[in-house]
XYZ file of C-alpha atoms in Angstrom:
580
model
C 13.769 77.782 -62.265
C 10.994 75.758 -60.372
C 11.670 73.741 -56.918
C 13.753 71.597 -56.824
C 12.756 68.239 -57.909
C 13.777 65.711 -55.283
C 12.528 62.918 -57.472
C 16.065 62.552 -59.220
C 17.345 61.321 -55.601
C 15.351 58.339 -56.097
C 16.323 57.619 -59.442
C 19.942 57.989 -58.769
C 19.748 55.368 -55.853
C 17.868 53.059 -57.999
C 20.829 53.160 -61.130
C 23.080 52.571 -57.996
C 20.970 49.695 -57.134
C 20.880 48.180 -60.782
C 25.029 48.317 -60.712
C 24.850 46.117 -57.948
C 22.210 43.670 -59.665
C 24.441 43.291 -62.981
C 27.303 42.573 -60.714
C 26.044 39.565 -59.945
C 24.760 37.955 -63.257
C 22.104 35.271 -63.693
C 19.338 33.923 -61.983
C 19.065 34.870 -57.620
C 17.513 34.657 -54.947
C 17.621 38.282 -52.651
C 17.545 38.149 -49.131
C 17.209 41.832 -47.411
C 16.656 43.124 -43.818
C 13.068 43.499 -43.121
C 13.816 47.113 -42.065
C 15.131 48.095 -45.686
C 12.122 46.512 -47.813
C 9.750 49.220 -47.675
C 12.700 51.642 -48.720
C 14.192 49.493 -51.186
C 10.530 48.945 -52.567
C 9.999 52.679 -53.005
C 13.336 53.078 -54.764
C 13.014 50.004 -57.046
C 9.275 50.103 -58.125
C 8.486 46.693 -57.241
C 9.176 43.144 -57.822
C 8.524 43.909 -61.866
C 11.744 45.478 -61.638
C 13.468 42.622 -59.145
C 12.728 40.319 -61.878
C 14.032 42.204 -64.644
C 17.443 42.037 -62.516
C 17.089 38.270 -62.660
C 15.552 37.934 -58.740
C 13.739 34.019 -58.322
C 12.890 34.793 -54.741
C 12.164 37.242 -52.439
C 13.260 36.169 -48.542
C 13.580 38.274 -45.083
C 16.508 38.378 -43.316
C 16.104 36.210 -40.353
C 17.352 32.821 -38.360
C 16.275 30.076 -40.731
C 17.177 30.987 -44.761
C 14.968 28.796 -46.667
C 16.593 25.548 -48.327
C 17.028 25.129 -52.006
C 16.545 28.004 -54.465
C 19.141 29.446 -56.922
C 22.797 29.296 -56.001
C 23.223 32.653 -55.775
C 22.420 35.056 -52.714
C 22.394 38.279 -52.747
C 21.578 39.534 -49.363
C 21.030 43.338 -48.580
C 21.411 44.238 -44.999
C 22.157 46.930 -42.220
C 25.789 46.833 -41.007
C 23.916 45.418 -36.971
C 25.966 43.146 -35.707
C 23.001 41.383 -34.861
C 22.014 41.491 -38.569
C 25.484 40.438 -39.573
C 25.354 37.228 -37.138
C 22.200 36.587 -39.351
C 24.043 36.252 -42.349
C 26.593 34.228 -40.474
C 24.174 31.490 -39.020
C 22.833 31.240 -42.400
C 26.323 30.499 -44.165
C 27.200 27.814 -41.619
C 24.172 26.041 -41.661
C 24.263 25.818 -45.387
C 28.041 24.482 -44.773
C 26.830 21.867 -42.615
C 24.301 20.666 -44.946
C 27.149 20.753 -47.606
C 25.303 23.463 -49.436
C 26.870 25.623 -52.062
C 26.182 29.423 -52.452
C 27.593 32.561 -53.840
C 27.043 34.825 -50.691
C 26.887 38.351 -51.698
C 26.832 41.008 -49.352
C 25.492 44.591 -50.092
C 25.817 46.693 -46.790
C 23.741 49.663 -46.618
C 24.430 53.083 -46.127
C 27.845 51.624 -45.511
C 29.801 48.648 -44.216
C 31.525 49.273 -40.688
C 34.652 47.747 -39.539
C 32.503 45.709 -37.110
C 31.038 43.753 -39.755
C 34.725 42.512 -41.165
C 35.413 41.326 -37.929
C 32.304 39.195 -36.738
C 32.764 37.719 -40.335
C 36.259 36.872 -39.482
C 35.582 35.699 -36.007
C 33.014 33.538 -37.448
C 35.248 31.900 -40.297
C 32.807 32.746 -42.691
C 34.976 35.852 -44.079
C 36.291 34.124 -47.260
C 32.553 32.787 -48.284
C 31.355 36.106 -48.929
C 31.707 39.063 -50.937
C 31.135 42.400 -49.483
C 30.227 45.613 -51.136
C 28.120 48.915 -50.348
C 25.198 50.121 -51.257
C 24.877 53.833 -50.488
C 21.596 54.471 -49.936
C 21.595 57.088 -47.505
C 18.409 58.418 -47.760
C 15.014 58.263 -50.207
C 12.455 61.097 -51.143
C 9.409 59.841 -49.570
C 7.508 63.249 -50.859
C 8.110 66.434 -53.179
C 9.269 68.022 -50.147
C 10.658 65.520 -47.672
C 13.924 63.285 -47.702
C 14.670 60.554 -45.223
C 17.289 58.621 -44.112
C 15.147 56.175 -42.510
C 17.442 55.563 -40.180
C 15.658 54.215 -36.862
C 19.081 53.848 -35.215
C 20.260 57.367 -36.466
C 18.698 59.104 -32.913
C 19.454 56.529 -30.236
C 22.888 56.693 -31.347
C 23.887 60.040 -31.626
C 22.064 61.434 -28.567
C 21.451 58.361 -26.095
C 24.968 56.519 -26.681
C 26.542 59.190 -28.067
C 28.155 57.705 -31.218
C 28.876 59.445 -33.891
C 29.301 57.035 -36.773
C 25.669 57.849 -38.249
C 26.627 61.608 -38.241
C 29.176 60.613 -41.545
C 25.453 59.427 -43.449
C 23.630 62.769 -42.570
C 26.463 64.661 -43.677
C 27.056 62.505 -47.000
C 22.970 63.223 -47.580
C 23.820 66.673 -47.635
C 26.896 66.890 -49.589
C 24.652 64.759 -52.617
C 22.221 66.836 -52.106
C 24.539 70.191 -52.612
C 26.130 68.058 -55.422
C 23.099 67.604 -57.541
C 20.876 70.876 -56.372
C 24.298 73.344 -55.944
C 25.949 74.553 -52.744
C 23.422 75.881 -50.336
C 25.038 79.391 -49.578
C 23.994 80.470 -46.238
C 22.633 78.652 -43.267
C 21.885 78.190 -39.234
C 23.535 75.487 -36.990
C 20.759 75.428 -33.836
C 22.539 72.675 -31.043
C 25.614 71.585 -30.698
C 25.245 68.341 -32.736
C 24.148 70.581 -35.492
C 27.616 72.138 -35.574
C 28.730 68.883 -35.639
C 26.917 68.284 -38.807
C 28.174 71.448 -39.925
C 31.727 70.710 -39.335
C 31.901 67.549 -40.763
C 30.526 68.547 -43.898
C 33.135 71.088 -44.219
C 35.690 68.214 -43.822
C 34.472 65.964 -46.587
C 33.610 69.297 -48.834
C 37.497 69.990 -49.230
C 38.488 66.801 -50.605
C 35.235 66.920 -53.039
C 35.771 68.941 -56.377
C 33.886 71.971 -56.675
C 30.154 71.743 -58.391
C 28.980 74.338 -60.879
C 25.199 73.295 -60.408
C 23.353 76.877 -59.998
C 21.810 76.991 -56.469
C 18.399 75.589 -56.370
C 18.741 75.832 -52.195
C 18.946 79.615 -50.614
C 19.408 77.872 -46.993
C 19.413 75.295 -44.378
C 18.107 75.120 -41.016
C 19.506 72.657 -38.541
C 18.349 72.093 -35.695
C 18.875 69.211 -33.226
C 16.280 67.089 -31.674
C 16.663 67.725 -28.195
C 15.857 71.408 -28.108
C 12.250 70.008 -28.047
C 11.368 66.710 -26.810
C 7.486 68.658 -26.291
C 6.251 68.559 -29.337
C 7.408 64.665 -29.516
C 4.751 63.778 -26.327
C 2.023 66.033 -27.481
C -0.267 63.903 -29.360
C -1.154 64.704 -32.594
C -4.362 66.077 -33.663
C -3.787 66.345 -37.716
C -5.032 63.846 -40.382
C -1.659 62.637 -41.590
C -0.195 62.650 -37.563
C -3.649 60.515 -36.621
C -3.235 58.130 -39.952
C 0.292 57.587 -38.539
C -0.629 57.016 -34.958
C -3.481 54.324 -35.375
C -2.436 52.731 -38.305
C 1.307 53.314 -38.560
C 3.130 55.188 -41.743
C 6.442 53.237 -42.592
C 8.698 55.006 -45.199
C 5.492 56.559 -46.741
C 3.196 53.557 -46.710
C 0.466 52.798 -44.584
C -1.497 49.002 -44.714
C -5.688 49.716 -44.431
C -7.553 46.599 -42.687
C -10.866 45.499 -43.298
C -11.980 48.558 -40.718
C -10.882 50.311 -43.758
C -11.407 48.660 -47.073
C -14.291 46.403 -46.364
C -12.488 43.273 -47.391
C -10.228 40.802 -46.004
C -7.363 41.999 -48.145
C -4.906 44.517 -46.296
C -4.034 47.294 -48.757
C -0.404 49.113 -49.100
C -1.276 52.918 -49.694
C 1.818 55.284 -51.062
C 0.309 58.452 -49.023
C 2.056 61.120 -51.663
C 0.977 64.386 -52.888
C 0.042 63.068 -55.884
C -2.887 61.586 -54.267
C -5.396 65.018 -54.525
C -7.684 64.339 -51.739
C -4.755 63.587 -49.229
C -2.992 65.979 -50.305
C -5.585 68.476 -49.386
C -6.416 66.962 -46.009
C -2.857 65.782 -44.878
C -2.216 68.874 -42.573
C -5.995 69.403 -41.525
C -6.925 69.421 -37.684
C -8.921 66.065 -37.965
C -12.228 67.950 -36.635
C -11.851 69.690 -39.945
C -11.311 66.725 -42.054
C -15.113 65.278 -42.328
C -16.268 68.361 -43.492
C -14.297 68.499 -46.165
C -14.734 65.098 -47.220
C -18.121 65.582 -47.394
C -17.773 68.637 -49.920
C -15.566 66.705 -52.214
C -18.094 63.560 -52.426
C -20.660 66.237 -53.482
C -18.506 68.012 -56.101
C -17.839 64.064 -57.357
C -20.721 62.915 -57.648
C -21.678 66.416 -59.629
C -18.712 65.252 -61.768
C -20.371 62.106 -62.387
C -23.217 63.382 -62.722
C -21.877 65.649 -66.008
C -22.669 62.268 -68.697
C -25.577 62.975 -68.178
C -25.877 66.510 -69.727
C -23.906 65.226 -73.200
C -25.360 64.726 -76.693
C -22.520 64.039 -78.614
C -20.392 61.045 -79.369
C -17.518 63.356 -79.604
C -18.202 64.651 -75.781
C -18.851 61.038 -74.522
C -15.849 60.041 -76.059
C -13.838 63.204 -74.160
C -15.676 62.611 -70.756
C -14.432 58.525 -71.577
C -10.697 59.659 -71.954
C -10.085 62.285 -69.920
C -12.633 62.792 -66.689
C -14.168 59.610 -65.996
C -10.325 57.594 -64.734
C -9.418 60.813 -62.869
C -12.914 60.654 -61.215
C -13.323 57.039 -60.368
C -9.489 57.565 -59.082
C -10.703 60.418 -56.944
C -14.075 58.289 -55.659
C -11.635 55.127 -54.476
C -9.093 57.668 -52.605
C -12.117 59.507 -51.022
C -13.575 55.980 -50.102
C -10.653 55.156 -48.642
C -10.102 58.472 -46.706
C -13.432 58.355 -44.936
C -13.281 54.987 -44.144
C -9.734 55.519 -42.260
C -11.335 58.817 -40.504
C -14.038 56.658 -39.204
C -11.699 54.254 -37.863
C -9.439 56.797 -36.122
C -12.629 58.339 -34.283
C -13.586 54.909 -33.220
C -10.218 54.527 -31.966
C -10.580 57.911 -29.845
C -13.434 56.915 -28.420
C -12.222 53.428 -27.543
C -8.843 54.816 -26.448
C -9.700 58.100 -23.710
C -8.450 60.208 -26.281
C -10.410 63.832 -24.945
C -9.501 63.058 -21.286
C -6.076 62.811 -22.397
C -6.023 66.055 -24.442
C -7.386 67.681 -21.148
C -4.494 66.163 -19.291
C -2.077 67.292 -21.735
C -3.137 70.685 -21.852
C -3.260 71.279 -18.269
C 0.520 70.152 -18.052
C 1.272 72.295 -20.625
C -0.681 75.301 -19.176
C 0.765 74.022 -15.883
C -2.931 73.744 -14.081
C -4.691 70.930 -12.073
C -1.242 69.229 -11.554
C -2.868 66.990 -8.961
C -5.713 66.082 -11.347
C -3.149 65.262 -14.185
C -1.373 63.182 -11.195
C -3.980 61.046 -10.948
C -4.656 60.606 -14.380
C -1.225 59.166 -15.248
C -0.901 57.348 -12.244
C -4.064 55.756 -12.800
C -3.245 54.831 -16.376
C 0.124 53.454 -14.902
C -1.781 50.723 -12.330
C -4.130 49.921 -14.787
C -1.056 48.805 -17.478
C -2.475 50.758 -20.211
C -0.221 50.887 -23.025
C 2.785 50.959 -22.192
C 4.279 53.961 -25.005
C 1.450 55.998 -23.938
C 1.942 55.950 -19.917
C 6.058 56.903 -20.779
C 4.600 59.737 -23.393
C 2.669 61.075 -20.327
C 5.118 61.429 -17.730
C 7.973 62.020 -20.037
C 5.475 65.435 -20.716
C 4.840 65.978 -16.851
C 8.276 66.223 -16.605
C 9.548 68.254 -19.863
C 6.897 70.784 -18.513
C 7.703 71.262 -14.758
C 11.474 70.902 -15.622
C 11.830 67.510 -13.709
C 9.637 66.153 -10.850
C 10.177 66.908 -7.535
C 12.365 63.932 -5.634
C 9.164 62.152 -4.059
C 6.864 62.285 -6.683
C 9.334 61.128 -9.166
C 10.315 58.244 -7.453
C 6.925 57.583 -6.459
C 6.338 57.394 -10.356
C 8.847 55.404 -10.822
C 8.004 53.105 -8.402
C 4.410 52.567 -9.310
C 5.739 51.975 -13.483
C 8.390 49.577 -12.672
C 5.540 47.679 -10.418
C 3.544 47.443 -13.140
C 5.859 46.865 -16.422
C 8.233 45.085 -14.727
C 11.996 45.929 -12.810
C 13.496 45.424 -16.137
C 12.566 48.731 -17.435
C 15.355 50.298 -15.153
C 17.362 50.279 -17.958
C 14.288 52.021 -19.857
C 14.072 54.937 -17.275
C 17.896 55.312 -17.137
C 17.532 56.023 -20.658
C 15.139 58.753 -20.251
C 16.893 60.302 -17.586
C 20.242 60.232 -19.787
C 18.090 61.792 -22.516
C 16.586 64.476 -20.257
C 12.961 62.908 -20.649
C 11.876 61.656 -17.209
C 14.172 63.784 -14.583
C 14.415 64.994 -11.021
C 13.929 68.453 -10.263
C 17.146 68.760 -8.265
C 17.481 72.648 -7.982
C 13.516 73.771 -8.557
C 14.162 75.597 -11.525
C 11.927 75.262 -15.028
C 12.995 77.302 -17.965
C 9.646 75.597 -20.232
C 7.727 78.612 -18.536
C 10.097 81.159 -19.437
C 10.444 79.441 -22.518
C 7.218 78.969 -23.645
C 6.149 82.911 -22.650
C 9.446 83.955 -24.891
C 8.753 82.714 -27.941
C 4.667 82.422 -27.382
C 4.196 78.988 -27.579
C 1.163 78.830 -25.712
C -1.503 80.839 -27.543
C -3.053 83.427 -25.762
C -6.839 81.744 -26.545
C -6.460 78.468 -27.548
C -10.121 78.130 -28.053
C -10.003 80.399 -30.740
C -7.160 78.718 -32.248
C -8.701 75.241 -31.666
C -8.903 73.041 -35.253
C -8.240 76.777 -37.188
C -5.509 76.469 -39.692
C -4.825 80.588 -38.100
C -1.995 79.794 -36.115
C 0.706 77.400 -36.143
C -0.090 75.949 -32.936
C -3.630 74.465 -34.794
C -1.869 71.735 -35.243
C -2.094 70.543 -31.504
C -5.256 71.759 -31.075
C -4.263 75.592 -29.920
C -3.091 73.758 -26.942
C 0.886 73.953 -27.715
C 2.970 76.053 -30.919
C 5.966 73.499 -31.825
C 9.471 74.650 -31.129
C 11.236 73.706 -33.762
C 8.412 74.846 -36.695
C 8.501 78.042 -34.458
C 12.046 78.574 -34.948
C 11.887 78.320 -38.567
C 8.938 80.446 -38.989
C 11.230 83.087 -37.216
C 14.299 83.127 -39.040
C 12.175 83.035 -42.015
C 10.427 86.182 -41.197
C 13.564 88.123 -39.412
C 16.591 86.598 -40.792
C 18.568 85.214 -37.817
C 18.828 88.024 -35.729
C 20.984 88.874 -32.336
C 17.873 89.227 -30.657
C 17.053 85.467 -31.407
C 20.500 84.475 -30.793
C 20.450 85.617 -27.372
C 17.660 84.465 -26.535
C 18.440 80.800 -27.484
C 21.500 81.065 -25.456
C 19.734 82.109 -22.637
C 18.366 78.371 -22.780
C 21.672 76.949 -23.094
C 20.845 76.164 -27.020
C 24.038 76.630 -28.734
C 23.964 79.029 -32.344
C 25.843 79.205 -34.903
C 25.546 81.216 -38.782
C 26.873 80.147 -41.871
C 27.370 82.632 -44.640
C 29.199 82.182 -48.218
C 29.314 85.744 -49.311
C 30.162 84.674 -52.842
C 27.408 82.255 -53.409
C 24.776 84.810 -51.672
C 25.157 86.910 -54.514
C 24.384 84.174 -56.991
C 21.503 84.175 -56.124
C 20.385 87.991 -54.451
C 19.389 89.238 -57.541
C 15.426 90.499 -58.276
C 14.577 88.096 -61.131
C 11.752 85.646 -60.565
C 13.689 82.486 -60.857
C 16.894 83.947 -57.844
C 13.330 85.039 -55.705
C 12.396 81.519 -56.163
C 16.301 79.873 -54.538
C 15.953 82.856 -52.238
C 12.880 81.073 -50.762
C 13.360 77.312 -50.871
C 15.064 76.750 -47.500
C 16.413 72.955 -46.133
C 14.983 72.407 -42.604
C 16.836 69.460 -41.540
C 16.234 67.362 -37.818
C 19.276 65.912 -36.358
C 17.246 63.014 -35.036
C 13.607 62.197 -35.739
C 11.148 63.841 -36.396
C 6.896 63.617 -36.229
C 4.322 64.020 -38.890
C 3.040 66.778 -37.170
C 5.952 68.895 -37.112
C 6.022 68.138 -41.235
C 2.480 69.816 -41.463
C 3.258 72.525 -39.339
C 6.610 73.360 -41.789
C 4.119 72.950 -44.990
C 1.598 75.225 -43.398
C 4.438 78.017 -42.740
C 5.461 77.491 -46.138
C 1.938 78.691 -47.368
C 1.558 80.873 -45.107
C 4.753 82.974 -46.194
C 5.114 81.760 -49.688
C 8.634 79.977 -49.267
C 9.184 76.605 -50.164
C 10.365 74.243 -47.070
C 12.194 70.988 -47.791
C 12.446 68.330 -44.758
C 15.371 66.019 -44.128
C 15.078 63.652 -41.513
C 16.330 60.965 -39.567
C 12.894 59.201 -40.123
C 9.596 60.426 -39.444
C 7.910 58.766 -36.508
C 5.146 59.098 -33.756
C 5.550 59.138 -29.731
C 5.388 55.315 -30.071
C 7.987 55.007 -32.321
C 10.850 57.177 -30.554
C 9.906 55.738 -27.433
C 9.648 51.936 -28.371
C 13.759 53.140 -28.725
C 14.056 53.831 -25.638
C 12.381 50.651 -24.238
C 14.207 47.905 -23.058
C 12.750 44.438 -24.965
């Protein structure tokens, strides 16, 4: 038995996808939320296969629906309420203009009661029909599954609803259905146990599966036990690719910077794709060099038609090596020209006086320097994401800001963004992200020294892929990764138990003796279940925490599959967070 092949998710969202299509027979126009076309791209393949299911047109959700097209709309959408008043508007101003449609309505993950009830309060209730699409979550990789899910963290841990927690805990029960019930696991926070919990709930009225366990474990972990590792910024290829270009639901869109011409090109950033692949998780100080090696060893692959006699080898070099290495020259093209732009970008951006800053507030030094440096970057309105990030970090790090200098900080960003953004620091504060130091205590110290977070040399460390903290540069180890690498190497222990509940971080261990000896045995293939563990975030997480996970994997042979909320950068959680 190999891993697990996460592909089949895909597939069985996209037969889910085609039940809908038939249900609605004949020509159509398709109308979906500008949020769910990446995903629904990735699932379906393309417009090739929307026209197969009899799609005209292709529209985003939004104010004005275009006039004329086929009489039939089907319209994929979130279950907002905003989105559904979108839908609404539509239907009436088609009314109006004596219009006639076949509305129908495919909610996805699910429909909530909400949505029945601004469609009745509208009158628009009897024009539709409603159905669900449950897609609650894609494989954007071999190894990581998303819900992509924006809302799913602002929900559950700033407004404290728990109506997303049902599509997390339906992920996992199709997961368990199709890869067999994951036998032992660890619950780290307390929405984790909520996870857990539910889970349990909807497993009793589910019939058993008799899939052989492909999963030995999970790991959850909530998002809150480290908000650190969310500020830091990120130093490797894939984390840098994400933060100057943006990476939505797998794809990221090169400019001319990039590609040389005027056309923007879509890029499916996959495994599949060698040279990423091999550079994805590299310290970006690392990444030229290797570039560099690979356009020698292509052009020595090139280089090979001219060494052959035969019509026979010509014919061999034709079929087999000269696609893979004309493939290989556009992706390396393409990487090189992206690396260039994201040192450009550095440069433009203060990137190194930044990383200093960073590093002294995580080594707690020059705090008045650091001071400055935000403060200054607050009066001169530089981006707005990155002055939050900043203090968000001063105050993770000194467990809150003393009462003057806080609202001193305060005082100078509402000056500058506007009064507005009260509502923006009330969020942080509710979140634990920008707080008062009330009692002058800091655990992130204690915490930090405990499990070794801080490496002892960071120099040494630096862009080395030695350590797990390389990924920030040897300035900073991230929790969560940390965690995992733990209980991967001890088994969760007391010891670590204790000491997570000495920082208030709830615990709790899940064991199915039964299933555990399923799969305890010596063979090869019960080695192979034994290490394939499910790490998965309650809330977001960043694409630096993913290559820290893949590099423990290597490191200690196991294989490590993510499941996320989404998979996002500083800007991304905090433009949440951020009043409009």
């Amino acid at each position: 038995m190999g891993s697990p092949d996460l592909s089949i998710f895909n597939r069985f969202s996209k037969d889910q996808l085609t039940y809908h299509f038939h249900s609605m027979e004949g020509k159509k126009d398709l109308i979906i939320e500008e949020e769910l076309m990446k995903p629904l791209d990735q699932i379906s393949g393309g417009v090739s296969y929307l026209r197969q299911q009899g799609v005209e047109k292709i529209f985003k959700l939004h104010d004005h629906w275009e006039n004329g097209g086929e009489s039939q709309k089907m319209i994929i959408l979130r279950p907002y309420p905003e989105s559904v008043k979108l839908v609404v508007n539509g239907v009436k101003n088609d009314k109006m203009k004596n219009i006639s449609h076949k509305y129908y309505l495919v909610f996805t993950p699910k429909k909530l009661n909400v949505c029945d009830k601004i469609l009745e309060e509208e009158g628009v209730f009897g024009d539709v029909i409603i159905n669900e699409y449950p897609l609650d979550f894609i494989t954007l990789d071999v190894d990581v599954i998303s819900l992509e899910l924006p809302v799913f963290y602002t929900h559950l841990f700033l407004n404290k609803d728990t109506t997303w927690l049902y599509i997390m805990a339906r992920a996992l029960q199709i997961i368990e259905g199709f890869l067999g019930k994951i036998p032992k696991g660890v619950c780290i926070g307390r929405r984790s146990k909520l996870l857990y919990d539910l889970l349990q709930t909807l497993s009793l009225n589910e019939p058993s599966h008799n899939h052989p366990t492909e999963i030995g474990s999970f790991i959850i972990v909530d998002r809150d036990i480290d908000y650190v590792s969310m500020m830091c910024s990120q130093l490797t290829y894939e984390g840098l690719v994400a933060e100057t270009f943006g990476i939505k639901t797998g794809i990221v869109e090169f400019g001319k910077e990039v590609t040389g011409s005027d056309k923007k090109l879509s890029v499916l950033l996959k495994s599949s794709d060698q040279v990423f692949d091999e550079i994805r998780g590299m310290h970006i100080t690392n990444v030229f060099t290797l570039l560099s090696q690979r356009a020698k060893h292509l052009q020595s692959g090139f280089e090979k038609r001219n060494q052959l006699d035969t019509v026979k080898e010509f014919r061999q070099f034709v079929s087999e090596d000269l696609g893979m290495l004309k493939q290989q020259q556009k992706s390396l093209a393409m990487h090189i020209g992206a690396c260039e732009r994201i040192m450009q970008a550095k440069q433009e951006n203060y990137f190194e006086d930044c990383l200093h800053v960073e590093q002294c507030v995580l080594d707690d030094l020059e705090s008045k320097e650091c001071i400055n440096f935000i403060e200054n970057c607050i009066n001169k309105q530089s981006e707005q994401h990155h002055c939050l990030r900043l203090l968000c970090l001063l105050s993770l790090c000194k467990g809150g800001i003393d009462t003057i200098l806080y609202k001193s900080l305060k005082r100078q960003y509402l000056q500058s963004f506007g009064y507005k953004h009260i509502v923006t620091m009330k969020n942080l504060e509710v979140l634990g992200l920008y707080t008062q130091n009330t009692d002058k205590r800091n655990i992130f110290p204690k915490l930090k020294r405990k499990f070794n977070l801080i490496p002892k040399d960071p120099g040494a460390v630096k862009s080395s892929a030695k350590d797990l903290s390389y990924v920030f540069g040897g300035a900073y180890t991230p929790f969560i990764p940390k965690l995992v690498e733990l209980i991967i190497q001890n088994g969760f222990s007391q010891q670590l138990e204790e000491s997570l509940r000495a920082f208030q971080i709830n615990t709790f261990e899940h064991k199915q003796d039964n299933a555990v000896k399923d799969v305890s045995g010596v063979n090869k293939a019960s080695l192979q279940v034994l290490k394939t563990v499910l790490v998965v975030f309650m809330g977001d997480c960043t694409h630096t925490e993913v290559n820290a996970l893949r590099f423990i994997g290597k490191q200690l042979g196991y294989k490590l599959i993510i499941l996320t909320g989404s998979i996002v950068t500083s800007k991304d959680f905090l433009n949440k967070l951020i009043v409009p």
